[in-house]
Coordinates of C-alpha atoms and ligand atoms in Angstrom, one line a residue:
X1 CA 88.6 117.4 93.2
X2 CA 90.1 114.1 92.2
X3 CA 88.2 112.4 89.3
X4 CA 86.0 109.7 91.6
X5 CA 83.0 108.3 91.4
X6 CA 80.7 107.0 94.3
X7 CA 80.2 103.1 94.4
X8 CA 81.2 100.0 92.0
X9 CA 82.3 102.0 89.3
X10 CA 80.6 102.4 86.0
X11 CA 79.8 99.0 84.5
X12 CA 78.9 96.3 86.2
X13 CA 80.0 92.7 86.4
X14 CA 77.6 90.0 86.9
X15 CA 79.5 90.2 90.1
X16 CA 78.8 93.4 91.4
X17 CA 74.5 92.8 89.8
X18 CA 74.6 90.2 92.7
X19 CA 76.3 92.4 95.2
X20 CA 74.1 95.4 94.0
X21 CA 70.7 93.2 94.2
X22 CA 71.2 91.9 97.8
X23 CA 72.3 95.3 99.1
X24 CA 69.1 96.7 97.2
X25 CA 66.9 94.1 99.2
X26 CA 68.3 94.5 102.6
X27 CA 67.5 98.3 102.3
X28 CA 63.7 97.0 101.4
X29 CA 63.5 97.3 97.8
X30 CA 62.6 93.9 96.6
X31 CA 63.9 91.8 93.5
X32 CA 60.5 92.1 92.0
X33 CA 60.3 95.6 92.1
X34 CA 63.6 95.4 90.1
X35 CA 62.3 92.7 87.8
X36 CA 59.1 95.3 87.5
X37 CA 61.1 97.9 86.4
X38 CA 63.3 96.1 84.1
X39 CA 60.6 94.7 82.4
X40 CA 58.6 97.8 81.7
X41 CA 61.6 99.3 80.4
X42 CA 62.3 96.9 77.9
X43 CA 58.6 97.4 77.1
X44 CA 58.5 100.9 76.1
X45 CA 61.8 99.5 74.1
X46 CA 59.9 97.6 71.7
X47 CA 57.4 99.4 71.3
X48 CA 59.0 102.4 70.0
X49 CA 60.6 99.9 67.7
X50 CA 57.8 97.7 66.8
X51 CA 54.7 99.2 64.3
X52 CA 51.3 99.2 66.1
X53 CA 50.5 95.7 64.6
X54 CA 53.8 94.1 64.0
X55 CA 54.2 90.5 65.5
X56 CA 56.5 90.5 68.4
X57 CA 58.7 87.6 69.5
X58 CA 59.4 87.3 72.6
X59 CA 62.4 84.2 73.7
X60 CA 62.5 83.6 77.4
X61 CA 65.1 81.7 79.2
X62 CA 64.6 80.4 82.5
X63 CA 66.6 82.6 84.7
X64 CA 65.4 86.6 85.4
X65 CA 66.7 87.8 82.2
X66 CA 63.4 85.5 81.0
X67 CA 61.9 87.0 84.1
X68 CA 62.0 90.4 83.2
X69 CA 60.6 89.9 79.4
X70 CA 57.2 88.1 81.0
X71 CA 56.9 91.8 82.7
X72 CA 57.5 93.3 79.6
X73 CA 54.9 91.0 78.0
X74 CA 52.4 92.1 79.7
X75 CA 53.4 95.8 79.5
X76 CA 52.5 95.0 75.4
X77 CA 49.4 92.8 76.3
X78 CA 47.7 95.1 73.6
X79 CA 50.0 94.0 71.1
X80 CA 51.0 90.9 68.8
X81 CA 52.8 89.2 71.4
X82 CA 54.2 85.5 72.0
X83 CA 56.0 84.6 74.3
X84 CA 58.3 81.3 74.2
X85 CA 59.6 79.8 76.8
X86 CA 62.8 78.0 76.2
X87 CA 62.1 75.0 79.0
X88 CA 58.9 73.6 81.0
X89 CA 57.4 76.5 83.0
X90 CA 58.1 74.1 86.3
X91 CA 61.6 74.5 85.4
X92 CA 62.2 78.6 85.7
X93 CA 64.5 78.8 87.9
X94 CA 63.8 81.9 90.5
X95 CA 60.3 82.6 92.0
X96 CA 60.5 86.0 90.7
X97 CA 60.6 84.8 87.2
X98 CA 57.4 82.2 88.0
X99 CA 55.5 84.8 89.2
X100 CA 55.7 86.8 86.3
X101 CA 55.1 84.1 83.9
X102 CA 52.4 82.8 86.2
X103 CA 51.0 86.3 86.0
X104 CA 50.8 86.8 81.6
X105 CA 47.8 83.8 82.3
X106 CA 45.8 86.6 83.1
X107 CA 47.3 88.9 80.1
X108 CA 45.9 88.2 76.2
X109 CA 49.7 86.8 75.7
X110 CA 50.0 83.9 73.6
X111 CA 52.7 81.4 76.0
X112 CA 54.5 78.7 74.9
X113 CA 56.6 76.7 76.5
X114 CA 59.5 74.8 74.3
X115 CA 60.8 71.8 75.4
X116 CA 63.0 70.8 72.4
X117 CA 64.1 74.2 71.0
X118 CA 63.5 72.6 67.4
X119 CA 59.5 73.0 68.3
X120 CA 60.9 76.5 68.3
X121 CA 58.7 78.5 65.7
X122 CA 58.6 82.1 65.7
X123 CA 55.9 82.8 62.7
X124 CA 58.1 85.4 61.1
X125 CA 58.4 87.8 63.6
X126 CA 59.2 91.4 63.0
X127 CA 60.6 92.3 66.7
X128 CA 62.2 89.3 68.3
X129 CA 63.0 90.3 72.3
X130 CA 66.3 88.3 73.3
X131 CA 65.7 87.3 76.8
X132 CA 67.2 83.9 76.7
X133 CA 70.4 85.0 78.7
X134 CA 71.3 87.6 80.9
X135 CA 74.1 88.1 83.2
X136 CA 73.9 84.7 84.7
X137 CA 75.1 83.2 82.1
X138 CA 78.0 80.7 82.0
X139 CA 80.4 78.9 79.6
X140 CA 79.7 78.5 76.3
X141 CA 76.1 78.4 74.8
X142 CA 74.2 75.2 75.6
X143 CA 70.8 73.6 74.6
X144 CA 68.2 74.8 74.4
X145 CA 69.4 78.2 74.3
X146 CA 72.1 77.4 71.4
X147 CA 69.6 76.2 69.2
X148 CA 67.2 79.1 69.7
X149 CA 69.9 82.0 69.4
X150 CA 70.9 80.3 65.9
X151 CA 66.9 80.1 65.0
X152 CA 66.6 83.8 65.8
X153 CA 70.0 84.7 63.7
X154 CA 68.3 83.1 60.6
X155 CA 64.8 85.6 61.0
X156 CA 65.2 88.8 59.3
X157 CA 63.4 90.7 62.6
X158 CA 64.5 93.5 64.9
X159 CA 66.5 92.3 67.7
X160 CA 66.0 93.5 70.7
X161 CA 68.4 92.3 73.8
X162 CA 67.4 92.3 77.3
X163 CA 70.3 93.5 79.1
X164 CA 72.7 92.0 77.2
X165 CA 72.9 90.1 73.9
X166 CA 72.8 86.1 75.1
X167 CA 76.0 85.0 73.4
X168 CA 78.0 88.4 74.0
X169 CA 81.1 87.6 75.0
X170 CA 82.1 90.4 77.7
X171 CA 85.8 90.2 77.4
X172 CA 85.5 91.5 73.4
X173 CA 82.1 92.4 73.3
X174 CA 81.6 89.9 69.9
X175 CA 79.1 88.1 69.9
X176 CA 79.2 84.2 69.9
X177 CA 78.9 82.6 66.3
X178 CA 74.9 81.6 65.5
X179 CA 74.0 84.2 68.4
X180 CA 72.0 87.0 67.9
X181 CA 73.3 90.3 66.8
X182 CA 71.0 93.0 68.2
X183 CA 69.7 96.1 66.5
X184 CA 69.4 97.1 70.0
X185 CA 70.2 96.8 73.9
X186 CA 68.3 97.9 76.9
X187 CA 70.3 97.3 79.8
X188 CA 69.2 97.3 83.6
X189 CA 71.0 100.0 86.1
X190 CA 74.0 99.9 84.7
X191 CA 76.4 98.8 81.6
X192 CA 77.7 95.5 81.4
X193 CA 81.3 94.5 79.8
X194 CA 81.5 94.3 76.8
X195 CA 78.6 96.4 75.4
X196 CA 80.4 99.4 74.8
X197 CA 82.1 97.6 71.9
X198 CA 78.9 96.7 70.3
X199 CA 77.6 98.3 67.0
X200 CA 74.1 98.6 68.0
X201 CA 72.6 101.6 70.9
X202 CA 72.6 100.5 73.9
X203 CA 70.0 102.1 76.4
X204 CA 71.0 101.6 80.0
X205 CA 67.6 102.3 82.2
X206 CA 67.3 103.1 85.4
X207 CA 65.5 100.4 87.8
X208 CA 65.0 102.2 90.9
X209 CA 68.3 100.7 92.5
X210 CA 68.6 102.9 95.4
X211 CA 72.3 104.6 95.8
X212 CA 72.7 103.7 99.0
X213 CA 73.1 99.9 97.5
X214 CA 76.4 101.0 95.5
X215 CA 77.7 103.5 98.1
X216 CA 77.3 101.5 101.4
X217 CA 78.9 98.0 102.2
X218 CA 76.3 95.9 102.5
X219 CA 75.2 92.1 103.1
X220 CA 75.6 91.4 99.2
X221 CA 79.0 92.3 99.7
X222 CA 80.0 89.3 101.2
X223 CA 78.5 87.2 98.2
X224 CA 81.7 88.0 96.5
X225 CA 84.0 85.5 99.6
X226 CA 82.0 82.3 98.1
X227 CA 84.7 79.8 98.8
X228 CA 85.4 77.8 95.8
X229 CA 84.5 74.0 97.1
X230 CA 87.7 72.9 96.2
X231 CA 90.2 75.1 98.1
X232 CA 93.0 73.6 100.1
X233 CA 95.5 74.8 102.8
X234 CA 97.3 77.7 101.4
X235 CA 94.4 79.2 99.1
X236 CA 92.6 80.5 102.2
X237 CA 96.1 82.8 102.2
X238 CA 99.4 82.8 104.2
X239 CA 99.3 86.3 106.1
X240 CA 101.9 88.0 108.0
X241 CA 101.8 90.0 110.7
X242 CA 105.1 92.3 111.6
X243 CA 104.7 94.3 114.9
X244 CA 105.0 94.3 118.4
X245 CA 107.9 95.9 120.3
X246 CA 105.6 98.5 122.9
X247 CA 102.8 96.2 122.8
X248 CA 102.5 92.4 122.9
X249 CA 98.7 92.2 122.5
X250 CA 97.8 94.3 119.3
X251 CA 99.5 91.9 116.9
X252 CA 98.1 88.8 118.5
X253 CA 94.5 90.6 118.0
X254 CA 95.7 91.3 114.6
X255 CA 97.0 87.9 114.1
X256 CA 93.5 86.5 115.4
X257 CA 91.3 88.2 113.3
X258 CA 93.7 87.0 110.3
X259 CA 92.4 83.6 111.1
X260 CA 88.9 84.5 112.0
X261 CA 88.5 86.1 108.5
X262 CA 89.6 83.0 106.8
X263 CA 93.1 83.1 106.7
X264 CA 94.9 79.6 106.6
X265 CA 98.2 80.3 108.3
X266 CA 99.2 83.0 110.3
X267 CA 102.7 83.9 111.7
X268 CA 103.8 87.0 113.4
X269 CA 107.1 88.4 113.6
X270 CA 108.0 90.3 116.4
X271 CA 110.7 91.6 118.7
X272 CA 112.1 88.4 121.0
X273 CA 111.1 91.1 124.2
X274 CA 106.9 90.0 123.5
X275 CA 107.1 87.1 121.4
X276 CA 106.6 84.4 124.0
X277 CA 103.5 86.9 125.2
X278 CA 102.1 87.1 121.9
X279 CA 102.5 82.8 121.8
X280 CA 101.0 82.8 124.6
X281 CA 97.1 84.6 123.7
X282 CA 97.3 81.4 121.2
X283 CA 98.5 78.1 119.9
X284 CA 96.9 78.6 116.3
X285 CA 99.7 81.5 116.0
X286 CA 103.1 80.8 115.0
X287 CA 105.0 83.7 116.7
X288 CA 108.9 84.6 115.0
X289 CA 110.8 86.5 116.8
X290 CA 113.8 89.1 115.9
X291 CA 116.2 90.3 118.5
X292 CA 115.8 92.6 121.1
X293 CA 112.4 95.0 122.0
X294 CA 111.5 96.9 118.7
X295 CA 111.7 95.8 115.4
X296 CA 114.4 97.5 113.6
X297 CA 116.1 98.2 110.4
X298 CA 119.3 95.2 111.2
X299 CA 115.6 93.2 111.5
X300 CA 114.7 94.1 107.6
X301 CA 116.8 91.4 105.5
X302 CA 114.5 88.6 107.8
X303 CA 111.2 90.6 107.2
X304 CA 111.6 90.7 103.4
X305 CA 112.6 87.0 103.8
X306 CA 109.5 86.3 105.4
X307 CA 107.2 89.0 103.6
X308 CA 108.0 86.8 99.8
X309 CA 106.3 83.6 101.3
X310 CA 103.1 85.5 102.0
X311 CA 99.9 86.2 100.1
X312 CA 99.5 90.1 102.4
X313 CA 101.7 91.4 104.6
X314 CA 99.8 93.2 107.9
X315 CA 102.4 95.8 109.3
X316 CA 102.2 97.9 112.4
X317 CA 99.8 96.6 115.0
X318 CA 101.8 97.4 118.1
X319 CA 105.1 98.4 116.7
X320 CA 105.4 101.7 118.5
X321 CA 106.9 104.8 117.0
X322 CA 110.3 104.7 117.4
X323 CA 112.2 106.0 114.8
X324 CA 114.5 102.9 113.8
X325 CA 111.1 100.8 113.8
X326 CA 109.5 103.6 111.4
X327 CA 112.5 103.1 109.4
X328 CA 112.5 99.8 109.0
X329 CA 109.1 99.4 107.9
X330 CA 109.9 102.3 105.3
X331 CA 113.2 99.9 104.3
X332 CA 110.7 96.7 104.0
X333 CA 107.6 98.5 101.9
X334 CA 110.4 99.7 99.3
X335 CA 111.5 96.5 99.5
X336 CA 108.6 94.2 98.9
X337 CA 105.6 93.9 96.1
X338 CA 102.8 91.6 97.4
X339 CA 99.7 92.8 99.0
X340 CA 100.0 95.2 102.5
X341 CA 97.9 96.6 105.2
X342 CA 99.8 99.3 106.5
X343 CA 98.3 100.3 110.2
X344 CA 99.4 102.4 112.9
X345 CA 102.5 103.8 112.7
X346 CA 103.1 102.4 109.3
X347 CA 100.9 104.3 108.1
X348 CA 104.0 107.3 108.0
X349 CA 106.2 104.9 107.1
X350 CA 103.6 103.8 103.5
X351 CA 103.3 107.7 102.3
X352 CA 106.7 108.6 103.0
X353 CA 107.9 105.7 100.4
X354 CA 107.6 104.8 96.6
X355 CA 107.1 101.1 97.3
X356 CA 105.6 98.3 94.5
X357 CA 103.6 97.0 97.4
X358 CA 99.6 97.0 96.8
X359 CA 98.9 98.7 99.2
X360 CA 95.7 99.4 102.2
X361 CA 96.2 101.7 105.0
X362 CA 94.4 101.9 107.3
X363 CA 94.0 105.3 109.1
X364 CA 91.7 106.8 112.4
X365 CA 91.3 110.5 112.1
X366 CA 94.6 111.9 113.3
X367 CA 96.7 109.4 111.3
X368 CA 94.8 110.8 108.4
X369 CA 95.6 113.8 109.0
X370 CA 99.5 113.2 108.9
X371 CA 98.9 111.6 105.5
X372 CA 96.2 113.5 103.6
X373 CA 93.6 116.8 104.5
X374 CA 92.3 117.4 107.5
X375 CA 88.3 116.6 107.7
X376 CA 87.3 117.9 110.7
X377 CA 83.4 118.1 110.3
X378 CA 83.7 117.8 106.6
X379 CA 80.2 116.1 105.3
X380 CA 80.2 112.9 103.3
X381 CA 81.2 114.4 99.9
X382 CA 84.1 116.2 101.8
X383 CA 85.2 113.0 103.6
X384 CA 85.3 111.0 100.2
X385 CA 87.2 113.4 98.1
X386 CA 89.8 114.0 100.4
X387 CA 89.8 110.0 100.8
X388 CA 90.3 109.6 96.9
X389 CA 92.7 112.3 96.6
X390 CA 94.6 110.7 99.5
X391 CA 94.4 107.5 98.0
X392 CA 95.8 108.5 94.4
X393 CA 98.6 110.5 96.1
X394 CA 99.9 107.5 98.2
X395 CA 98.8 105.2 95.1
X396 CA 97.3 103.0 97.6
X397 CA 93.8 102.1 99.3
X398 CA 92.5 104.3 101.9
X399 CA 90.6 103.0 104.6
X400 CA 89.5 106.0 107.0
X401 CA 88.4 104.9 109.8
X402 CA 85.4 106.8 112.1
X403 CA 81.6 106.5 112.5
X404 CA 81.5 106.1 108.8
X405 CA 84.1 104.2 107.2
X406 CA 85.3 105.9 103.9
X407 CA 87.4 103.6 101.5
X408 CA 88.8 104.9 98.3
X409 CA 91.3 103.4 95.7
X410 CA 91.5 106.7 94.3
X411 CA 88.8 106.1 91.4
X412 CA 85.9 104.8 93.6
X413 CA 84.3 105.6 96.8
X414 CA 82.4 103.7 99.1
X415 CA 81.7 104.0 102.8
X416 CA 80.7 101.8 105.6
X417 CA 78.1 102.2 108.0
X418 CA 78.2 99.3 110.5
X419 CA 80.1 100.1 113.8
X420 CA 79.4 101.8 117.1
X421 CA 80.8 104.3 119.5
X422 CA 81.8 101.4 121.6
X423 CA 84.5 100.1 119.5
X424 CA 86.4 103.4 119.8
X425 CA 88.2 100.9 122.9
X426 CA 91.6 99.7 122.0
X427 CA 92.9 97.2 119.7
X428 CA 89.1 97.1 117.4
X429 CA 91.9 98.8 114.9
X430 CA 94.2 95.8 115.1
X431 CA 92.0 93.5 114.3
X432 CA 90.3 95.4 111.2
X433 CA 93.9 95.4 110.0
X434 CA 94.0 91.8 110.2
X435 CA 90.6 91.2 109.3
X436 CA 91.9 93.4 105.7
X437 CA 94.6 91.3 105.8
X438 CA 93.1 88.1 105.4
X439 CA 90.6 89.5 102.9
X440 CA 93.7 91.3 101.4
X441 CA 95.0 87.5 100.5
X442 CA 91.7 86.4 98.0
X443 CA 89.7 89.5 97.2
X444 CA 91.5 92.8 95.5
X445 CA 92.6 95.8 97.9
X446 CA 89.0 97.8 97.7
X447 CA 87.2 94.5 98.1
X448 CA 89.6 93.6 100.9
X449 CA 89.3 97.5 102.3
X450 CA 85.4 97.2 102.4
X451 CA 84.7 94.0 103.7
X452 CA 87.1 94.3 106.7
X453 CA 85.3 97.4 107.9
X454 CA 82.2 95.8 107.1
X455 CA 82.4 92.7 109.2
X456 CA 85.0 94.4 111.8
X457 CA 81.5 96.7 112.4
X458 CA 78.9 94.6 111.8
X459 CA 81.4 92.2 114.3
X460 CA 81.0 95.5 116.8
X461 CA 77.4 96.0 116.8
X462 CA 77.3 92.2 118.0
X463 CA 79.3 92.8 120.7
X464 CA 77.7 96.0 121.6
X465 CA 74.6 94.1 121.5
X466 CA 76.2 91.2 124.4
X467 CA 78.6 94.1 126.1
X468 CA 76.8 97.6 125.4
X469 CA 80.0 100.0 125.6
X470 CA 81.4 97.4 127.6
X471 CA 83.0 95.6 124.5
X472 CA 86.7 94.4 123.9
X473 CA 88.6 94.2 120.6
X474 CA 89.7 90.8 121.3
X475 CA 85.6 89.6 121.1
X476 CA 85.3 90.8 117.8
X477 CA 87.4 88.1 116.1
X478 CA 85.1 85.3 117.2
X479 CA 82.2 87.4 116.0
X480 CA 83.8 87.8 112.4
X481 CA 84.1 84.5 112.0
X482 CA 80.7 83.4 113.2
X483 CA 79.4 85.9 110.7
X484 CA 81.0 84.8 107.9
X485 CA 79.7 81.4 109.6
X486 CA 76.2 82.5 108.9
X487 CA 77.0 84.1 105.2
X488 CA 78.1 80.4 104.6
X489 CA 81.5 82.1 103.6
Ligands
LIG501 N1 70.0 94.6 89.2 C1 69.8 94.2 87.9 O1 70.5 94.5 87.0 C2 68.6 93.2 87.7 C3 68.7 92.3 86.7 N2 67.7 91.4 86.4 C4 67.8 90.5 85.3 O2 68.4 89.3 85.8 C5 69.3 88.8 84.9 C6 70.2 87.8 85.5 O3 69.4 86.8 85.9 P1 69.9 85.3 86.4 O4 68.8 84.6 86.8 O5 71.1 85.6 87.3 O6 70.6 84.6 85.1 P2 70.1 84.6 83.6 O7 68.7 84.8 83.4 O8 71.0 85.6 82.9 O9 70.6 83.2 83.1 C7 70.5 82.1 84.0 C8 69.7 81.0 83.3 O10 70.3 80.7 82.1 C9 70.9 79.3 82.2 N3 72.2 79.4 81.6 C10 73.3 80.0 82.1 N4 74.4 79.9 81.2 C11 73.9 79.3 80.2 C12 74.5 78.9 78.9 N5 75.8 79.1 78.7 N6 73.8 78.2 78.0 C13 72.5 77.9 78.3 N7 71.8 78.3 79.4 C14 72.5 78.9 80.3 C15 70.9 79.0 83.6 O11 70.8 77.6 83.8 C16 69.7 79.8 84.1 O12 68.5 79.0 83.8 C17 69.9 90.1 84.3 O13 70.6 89.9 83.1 C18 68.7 90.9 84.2 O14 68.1 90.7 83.0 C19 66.6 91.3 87.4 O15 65.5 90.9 86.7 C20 66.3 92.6 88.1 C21 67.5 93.2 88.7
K502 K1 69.5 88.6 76.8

């Protein structure tokens, strides 16, 4: 039993709280459950710090981290308890947070709302709640939140942080100059960076995020492709595809999906016998071709040539299994460092070599079983931990393919559950190789790994829906990119 661990790992980025949050609502748990939660358990926080008629001060920003201290306001409605509001109420900026700020009218809660945060006057608190910034902040502190963190420094009180301290700095875990330094943490779901390095306990309480959020690929997961606005040719990432020799098609479909999934510029290298056949399914490919009908080891010298230029490498799609093509993708892997998808036969070539590659292969059910346990009708648990223990043997990411998708870098686990029977048709595993490829380019190999399967499935069940078991793998391109269309990715 390898030493893995089901879903994003242990602490969470702000990141992964986005991913986490999105995949929690598409499975019907709403933010404000979450908020609810949150907030109640930062109220039984306080008051097992606070002495029955101690003044509590509570500092709201304007995002959910604010959000979540108006629930726990109300949770201490039969206390001492102000709230301040670092902004005009008109100016929170989620509707989750509104509400709950809309709803302590109702609760014997003192509100204020603090335009300048020199208005800011906390009457000599004995508990002050932090809830100015959560894990949405960014840069360094600004007003009116620098002001206020310097104003709560000076008091003498209890600090109490919701989530995380507002000027920690999650690289060190310090805490900005003239920022509060807790006496205490109650963080929601999960750690954040950074906390573990802090003096004071940190209580990390549970919110009601459903597994299933962490485990399965979900919606949220494409939240981490945001496109920064300023990308140009070349950022979108330089793939290329080695295959073909048997087969002309599967390295065009891989090729395709490359671009679909965001790829900038896509060339395929492939035996001089199909290369005018693989031009031919497209003008957006640029098609290379080596000589004669299989890629081979005299072929090598050109591929590693061609392999440096790239951001990921896609080998296999269509290669065929002769031995001297084998070989020379076990020649180029030890060859080459950049980012890989191995598919196909090159899958046997990947675990048979040490290569510095980063590597994703991407295995059906009999490849797997050349290159790690068998799993016939093993259950969920089964399937993962022979996935991680596959994955830290070949020191690469493992992307098993079947009705569930199970991924694994060896420490993590997550599966993926869109797909259907239909896409067992040839060449759907061609294009998820691409598809990883292109994601393989921007996003690291488990984040690459997951989303492929993600959208090559979720790509599947559209076409299912058009072409029931009728569906081709050379529709599901299009349908990856239209999408990632509607994700505005
Ligand atoms: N699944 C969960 O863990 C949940 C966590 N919750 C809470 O939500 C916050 C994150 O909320 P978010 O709205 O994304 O951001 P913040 O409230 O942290 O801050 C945004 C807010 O602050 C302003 N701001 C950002 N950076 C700065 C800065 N450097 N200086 C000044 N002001 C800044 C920004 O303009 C916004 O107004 C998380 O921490 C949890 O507390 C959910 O409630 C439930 C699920
Ligand atoms: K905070």
């Amino acid at each position: 039993m390898s030493a893995w661990t089901w879903g994003l790992g242990e602490t969470l980025t702000g990141q992964d709280i986005g991913v986490v949050d999105a995949n929690t609502a598409a499975l019907g748990v709403a933010q404000m459950q979450l908020m609810e939660s949150s907030g109640h358990a930062l109220a039984r926080a306080v008051r097992a710090a606070a002495a029955p008629d101690d003044r509590i001060a509570i500092v709201a920003g304007r995002g959910n981290n604010g959000g979540d201290a108006f629930v726990t306001a109300r949770f201490l409605d039969d206390l001492d308890v102000r709230v301040h509001l670092l902004g005009r109420p008109e100016t929170i900026g989620t509707e989750i947070a509104r509400a709950n700020w809309g709803a302590l009218a109702t609760a014997s809660v003192e509100r204020r709302a603090v335009g300048d945060s020199r208005d800011l006057a906390l009457d000599d608190p004995d508990v002050i709640v932090d809830a100015m910034l959560g894990t949405g902040i960014t840069g360094e502190l600004r007003e009116p939140v620098a002001s206020a963190a310097q104003t709560i420094q000076d008091t003498d009180a209890t600090v109490i942080a919701a989530d995380v301290p507002s000027g920690l700095d999650a690289a060190t875990g310090d805490c900005a100059p003239g920022t509060p330094v807790p006496d205490r943490v109650v963080t929601f779901h999960r750690p954040k960076p950074g906390l573990s390095a802090l003096d004071a306990p940190v209580e990390t309480a549970d919110i009601g995020v459903p597994a299933e959020a962490e485990r399965a690929l979900g919606p949220g997961d494409l939240g981490r492709l945001d496109r920064p606005a300023d990308s140009h040719k070349g950022d979108g990432g330089r793939i290329l595809v080695v295959g073909g020799g048997p087969y002309a098609g599967a390295p065009a479909l891989a090729a395709l999906a490359a671009l679909r999934a965001g790829a900038d510029l896509v060339r395929v290298v492939a035996p001089e016998s199909v290369a005018d056949s693989i031009q031919g399914y497209a003008p957006d490919l640029i098609v290379e071709s080596v000589p004669g009908e299989r890629i081979g080891s005299d072929h090598v010298d050109r591929l590693v040539a061609l392999a440096t230029e790239r951001d990921a490498v896609v080998v296999g799609p269509g290669l065929g299994g002769a031995e001297d093509s084998r070989a020379a993708v076990a020649d180029l892997l030890g060859r080459i460092d950049g980012r890989v998808v191995a598919d196909a036969e090159a899958i046997d070539a990947a675990a048979a070599v040490e290569t510095d590659a980063d590597l994703v292969v991407t295995p059906h059910r009999g490849e797997f079983a050349r290159v790690g346990r068998s799993v016939d009708g093993a259950d969920e648990p089964a399937l993962a931990d022979a996935v991680a223990t596959a994955a830290s043997d070949l020191d690469a990411t493992v992307l098993l393919k079947g009705p569930t998708d199970v991924i694994s870098n060896g420490e993590r686990v997550r599966v993926n559950r869109t797909g259907n029977a239909g896409m067992t048709v040839g060449g759907t595993g061609d294009v998820l190789a691409g598809t990883v490829g292109a994601l393989l380019a921007v996003e690291d190999p488990m984040v690459a790994a997951g989303l492929g399967a993600f959208l090559v499935g979720r790509a599947g069940d559209r076409a299912a829906e058009r072409s029931g078991r009728g569906l081709i793998a050379s529709e599901l391109p299009d349908d990856v990119g239209a999408i990632l269309g509607e994700h505005g990715v």
